[in-house]
PDB file of C-alpha atoms in Angstrom:
ATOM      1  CA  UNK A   1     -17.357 -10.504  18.093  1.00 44.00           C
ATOM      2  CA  UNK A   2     -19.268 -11.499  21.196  1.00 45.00           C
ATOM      3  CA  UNK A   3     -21.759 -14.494  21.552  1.00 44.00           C
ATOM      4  CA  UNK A   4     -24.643 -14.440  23.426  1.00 41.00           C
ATOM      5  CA  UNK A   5     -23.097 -15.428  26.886  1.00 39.00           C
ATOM      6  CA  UNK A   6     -20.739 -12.723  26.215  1.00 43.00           C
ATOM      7  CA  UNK A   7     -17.736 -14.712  25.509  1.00 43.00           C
ATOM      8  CA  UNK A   8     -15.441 -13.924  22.289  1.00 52.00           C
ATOM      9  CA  UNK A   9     -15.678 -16.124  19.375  1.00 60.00           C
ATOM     10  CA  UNK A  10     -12.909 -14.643  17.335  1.00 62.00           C
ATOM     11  CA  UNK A  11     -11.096 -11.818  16.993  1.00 68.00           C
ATOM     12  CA  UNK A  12      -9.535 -10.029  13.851  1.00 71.00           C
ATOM     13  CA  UNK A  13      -5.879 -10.951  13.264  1.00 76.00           C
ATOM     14  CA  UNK A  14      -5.718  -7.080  12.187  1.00 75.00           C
ATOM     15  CA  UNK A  15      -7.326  -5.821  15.030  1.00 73.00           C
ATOM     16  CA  UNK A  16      -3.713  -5.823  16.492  1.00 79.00           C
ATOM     17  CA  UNK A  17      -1.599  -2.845  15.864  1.00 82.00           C
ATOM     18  CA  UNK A  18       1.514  -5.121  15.569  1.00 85.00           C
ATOM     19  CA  UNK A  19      -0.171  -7.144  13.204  1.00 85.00           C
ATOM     20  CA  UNK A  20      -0.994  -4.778  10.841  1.00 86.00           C
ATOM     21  CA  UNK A  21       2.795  -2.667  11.559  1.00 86.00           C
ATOM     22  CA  UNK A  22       4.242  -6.658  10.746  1.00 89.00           C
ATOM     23  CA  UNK A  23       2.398  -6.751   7.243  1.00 88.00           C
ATOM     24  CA  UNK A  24       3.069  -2.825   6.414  1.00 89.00           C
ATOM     25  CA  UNK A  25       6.903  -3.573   7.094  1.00 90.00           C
ATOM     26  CA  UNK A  26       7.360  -6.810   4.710  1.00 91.00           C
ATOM     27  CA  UNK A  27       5.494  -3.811   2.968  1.00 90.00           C
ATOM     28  CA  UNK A  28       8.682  -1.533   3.206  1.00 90.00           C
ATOM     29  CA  UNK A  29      11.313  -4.369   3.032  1.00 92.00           C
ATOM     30  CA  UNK A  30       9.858  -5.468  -0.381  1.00 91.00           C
ATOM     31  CA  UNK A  31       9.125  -2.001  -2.116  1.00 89.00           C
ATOM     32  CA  UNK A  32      13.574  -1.624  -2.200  1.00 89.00           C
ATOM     33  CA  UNK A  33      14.300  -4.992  -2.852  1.00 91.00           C
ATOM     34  CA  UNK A  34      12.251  -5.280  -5.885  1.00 90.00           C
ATOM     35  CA  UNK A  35      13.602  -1.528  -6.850  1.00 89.00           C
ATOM     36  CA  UNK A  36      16.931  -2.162  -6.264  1.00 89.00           C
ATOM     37  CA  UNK A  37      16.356  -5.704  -8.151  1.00 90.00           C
ATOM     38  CA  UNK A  38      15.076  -3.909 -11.495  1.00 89.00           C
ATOM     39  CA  UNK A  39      16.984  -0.526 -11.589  1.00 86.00           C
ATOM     40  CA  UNK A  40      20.278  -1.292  -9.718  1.00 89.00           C
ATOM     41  CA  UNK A  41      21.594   0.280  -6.570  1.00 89.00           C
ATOM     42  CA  UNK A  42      22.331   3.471  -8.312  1.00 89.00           C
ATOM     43  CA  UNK A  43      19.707   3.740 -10.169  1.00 87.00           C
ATOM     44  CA  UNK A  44      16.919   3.325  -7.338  1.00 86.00           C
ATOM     45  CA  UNK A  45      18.941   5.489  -5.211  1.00 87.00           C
ATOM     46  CA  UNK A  46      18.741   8.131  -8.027  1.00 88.00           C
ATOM     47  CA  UNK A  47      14.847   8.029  -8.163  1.00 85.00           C
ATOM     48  CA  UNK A  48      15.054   9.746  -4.301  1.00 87.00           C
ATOM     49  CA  UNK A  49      16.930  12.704  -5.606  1.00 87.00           C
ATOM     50  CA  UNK A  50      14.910  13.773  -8.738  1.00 83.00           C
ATOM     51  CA  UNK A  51      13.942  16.022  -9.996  1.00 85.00           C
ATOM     52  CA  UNK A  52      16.852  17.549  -7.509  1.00 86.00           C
ATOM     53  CA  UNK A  53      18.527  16.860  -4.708  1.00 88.00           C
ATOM     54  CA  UNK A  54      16.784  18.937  -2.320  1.00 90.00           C
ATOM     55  CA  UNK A  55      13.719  16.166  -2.600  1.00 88.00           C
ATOM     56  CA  UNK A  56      15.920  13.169  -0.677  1.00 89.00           C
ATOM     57  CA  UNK A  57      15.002  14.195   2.525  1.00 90.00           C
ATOM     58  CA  UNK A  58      11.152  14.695   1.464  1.00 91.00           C
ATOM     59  CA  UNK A  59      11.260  11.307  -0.204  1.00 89.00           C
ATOM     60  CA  UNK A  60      12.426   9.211   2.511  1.00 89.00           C
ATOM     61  CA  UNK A  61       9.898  10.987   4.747  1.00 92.00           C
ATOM     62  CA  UNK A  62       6.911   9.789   2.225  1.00 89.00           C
ATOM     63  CA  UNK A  63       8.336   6.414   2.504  1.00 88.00           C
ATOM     64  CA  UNK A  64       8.241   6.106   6.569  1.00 89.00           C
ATOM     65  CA  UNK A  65       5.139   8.243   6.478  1.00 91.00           C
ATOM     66  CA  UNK A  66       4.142   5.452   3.507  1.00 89.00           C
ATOM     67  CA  UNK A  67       4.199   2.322   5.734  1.00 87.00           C
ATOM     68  CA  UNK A  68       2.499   4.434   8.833  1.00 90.00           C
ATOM     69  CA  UNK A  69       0.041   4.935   6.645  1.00 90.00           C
ATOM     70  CA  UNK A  70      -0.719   1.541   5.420  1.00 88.00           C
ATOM     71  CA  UNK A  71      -0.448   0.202   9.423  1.00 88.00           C
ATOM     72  CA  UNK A  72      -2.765   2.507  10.831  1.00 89.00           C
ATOM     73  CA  UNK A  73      -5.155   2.428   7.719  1.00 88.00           C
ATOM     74  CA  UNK A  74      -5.802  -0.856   7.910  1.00 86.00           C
ATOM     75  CA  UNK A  75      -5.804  -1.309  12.246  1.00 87.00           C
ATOM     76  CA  UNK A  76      -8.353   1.948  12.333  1.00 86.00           C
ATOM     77  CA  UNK A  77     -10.994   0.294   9.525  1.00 83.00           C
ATOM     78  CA  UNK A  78     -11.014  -3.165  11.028  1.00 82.00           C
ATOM     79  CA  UNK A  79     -10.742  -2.266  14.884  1.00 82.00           C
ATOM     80  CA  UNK A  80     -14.119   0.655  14.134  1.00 80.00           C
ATOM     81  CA  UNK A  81     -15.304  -2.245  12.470  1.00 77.00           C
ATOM     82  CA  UNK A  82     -14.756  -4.541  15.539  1.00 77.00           C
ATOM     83  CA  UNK A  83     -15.916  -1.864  17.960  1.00 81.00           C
ATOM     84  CA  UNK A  84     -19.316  -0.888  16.136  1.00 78.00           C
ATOM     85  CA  UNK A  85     -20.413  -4.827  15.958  1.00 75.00           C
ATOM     86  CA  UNK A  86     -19.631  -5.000  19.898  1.00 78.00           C
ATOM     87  CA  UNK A  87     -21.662  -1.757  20.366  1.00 80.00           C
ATOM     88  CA  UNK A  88     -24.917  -3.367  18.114  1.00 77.00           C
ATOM     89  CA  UNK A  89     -24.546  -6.546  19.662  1.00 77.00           C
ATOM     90  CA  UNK A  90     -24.824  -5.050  23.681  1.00 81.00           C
ATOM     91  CA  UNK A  91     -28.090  -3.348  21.772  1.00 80.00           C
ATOM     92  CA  UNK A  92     -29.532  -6.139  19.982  1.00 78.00           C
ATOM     93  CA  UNK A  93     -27.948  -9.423  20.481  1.00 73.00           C
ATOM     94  CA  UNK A  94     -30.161 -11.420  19.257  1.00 72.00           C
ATOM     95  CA  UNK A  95     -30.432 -10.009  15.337  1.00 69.00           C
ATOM     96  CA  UNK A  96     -27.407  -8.709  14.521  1.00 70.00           C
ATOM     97  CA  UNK A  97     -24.959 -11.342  15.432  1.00 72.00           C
ATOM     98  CA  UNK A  98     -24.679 -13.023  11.208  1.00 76.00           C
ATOM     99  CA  UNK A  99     -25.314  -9.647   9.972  1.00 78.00           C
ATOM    100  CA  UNK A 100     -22.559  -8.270  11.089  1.00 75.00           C
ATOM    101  CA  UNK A 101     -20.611 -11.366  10.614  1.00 76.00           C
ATOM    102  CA  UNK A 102     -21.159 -11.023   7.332  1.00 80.00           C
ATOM    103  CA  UNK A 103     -20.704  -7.421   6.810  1.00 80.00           C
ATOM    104  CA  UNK A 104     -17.171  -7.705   8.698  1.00 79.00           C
ATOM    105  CA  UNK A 105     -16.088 -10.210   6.187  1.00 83.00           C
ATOM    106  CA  UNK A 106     -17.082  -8.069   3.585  1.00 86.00           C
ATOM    107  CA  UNK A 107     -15.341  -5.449   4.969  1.00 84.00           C
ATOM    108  CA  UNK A 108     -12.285  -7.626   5.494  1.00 84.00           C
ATOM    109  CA  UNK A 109     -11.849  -8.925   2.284  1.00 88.00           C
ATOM    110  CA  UNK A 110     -12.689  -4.964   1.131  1.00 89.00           C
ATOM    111  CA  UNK A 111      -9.453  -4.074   3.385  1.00 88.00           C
ATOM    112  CA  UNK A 112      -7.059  -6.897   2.129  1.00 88.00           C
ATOM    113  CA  UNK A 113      -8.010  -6.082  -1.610  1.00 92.00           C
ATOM    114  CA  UNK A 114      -6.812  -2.372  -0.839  1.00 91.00           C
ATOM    115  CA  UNK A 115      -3.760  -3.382   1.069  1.00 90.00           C
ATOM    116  CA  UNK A 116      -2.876  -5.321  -1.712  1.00 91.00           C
ATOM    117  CA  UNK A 117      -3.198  -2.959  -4.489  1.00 92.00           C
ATOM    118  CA  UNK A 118      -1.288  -0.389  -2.511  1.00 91.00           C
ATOM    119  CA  UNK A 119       1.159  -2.597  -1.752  1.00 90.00           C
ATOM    120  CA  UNK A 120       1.247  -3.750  -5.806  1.00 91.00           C
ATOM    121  CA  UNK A 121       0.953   0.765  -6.294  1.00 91.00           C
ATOM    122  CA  UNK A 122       4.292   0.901  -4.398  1.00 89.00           C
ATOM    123  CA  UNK A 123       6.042  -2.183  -5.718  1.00 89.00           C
ATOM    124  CA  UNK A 124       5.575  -0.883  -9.456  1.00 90.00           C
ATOM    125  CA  UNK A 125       6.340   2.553  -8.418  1.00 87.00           C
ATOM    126  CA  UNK A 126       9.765   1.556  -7.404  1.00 87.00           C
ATOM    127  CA  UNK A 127      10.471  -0.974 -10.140  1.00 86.00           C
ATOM    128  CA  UNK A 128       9.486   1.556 -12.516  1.00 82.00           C
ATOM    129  CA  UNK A 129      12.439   2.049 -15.129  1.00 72.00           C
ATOM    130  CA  UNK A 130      12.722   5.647 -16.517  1.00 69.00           C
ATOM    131  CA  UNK A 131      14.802   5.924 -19.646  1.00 67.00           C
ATOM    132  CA  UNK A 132      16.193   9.205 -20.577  1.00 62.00           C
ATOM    133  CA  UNK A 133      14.946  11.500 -22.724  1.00 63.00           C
ATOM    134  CA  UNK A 134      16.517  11.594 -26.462  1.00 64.00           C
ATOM    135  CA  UNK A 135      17.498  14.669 -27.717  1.00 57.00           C
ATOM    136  CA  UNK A 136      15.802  16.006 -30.723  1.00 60.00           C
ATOM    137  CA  UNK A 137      17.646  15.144 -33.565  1.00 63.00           C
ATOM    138  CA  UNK A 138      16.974  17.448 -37.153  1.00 53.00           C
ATOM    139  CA  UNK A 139      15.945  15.695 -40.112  1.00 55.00           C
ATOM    140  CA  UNK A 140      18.791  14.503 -42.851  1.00 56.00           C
ATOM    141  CA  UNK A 141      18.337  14.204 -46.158  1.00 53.00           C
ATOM    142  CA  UNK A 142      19.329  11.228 -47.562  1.00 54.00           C
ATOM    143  CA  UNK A 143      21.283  12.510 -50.616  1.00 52.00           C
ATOM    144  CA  UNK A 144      20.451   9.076 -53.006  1.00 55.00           C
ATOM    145  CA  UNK A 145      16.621   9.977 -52.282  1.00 55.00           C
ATOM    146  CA  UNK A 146      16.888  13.230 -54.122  1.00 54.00           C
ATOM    147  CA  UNK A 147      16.782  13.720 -57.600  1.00 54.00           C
TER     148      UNK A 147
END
């Protein structure tokens, strides 16, 4: 955000690229731990193969592509957020200066909320336990019921 003499007040922490690649990593780091925590080594390994083999590749792709994702989601919203209040301000810098204070606020506390639920999304995802499926078992007939 720039003041009237031009000079920067402050600057969003996830304007930064590394920033946001720092927070989408502890991201990544935490989504095995707590998977590997709740289902075991074995069975969180077992969740990239199903429903066959062939998927392992594809799922360790969607979870690299995953934390991309989450990195450049959250540097593009804030730093288009950063760039349009520098644009209004060299237009009118005499109105828009709390307006748009406010509105990037909004807009970062809008960002964090999302990070954070995706971040929760992929947490549960991975601490999710499947059981097995039972296998149909035919009715008995309890022979002390019958008459």
């Amino acid at each position: 955000m720039q003041s009237l003499h031009g000079n920067s007040r402050y600057t969003s922490p996830t304007g930064s690229l590394s920033t946001t690649a720092a927070l989408a990593l502890s991201v990544f780091v935490a989504v095995p731990v707590f998977g590997i925590g709740k289902q075991g080594w074995l069975g969180y390994i077992k969740t990239y193969t199903q429903p066959t083999p062939i998927m392992l590749p594809f799922n360790i792709i969607s979870e690299l592509s995953r934390t991309l994702a989450l990195a450049v989601r959250l540097f593009g919203n804030m730093m288009s957020g950063a760039m349009i209040v520098g644009i209004l301000l060299t237009i009118v810098p005499l109105v828009f200066p709390i307006v748009m204070t406010a509105l990037g606020l909004l807009t970062g506390m809008v960002q964090a909320y999302i990070f954070t639920v995706l971040a929760g999304v992929y947490i549960a995802a991975a601490t999710l336990v499947t059981k097995p499926k039972e296998s149909p078992q035919s009715p008995t007939v309890d022979s002390k019921t019958t008459h």
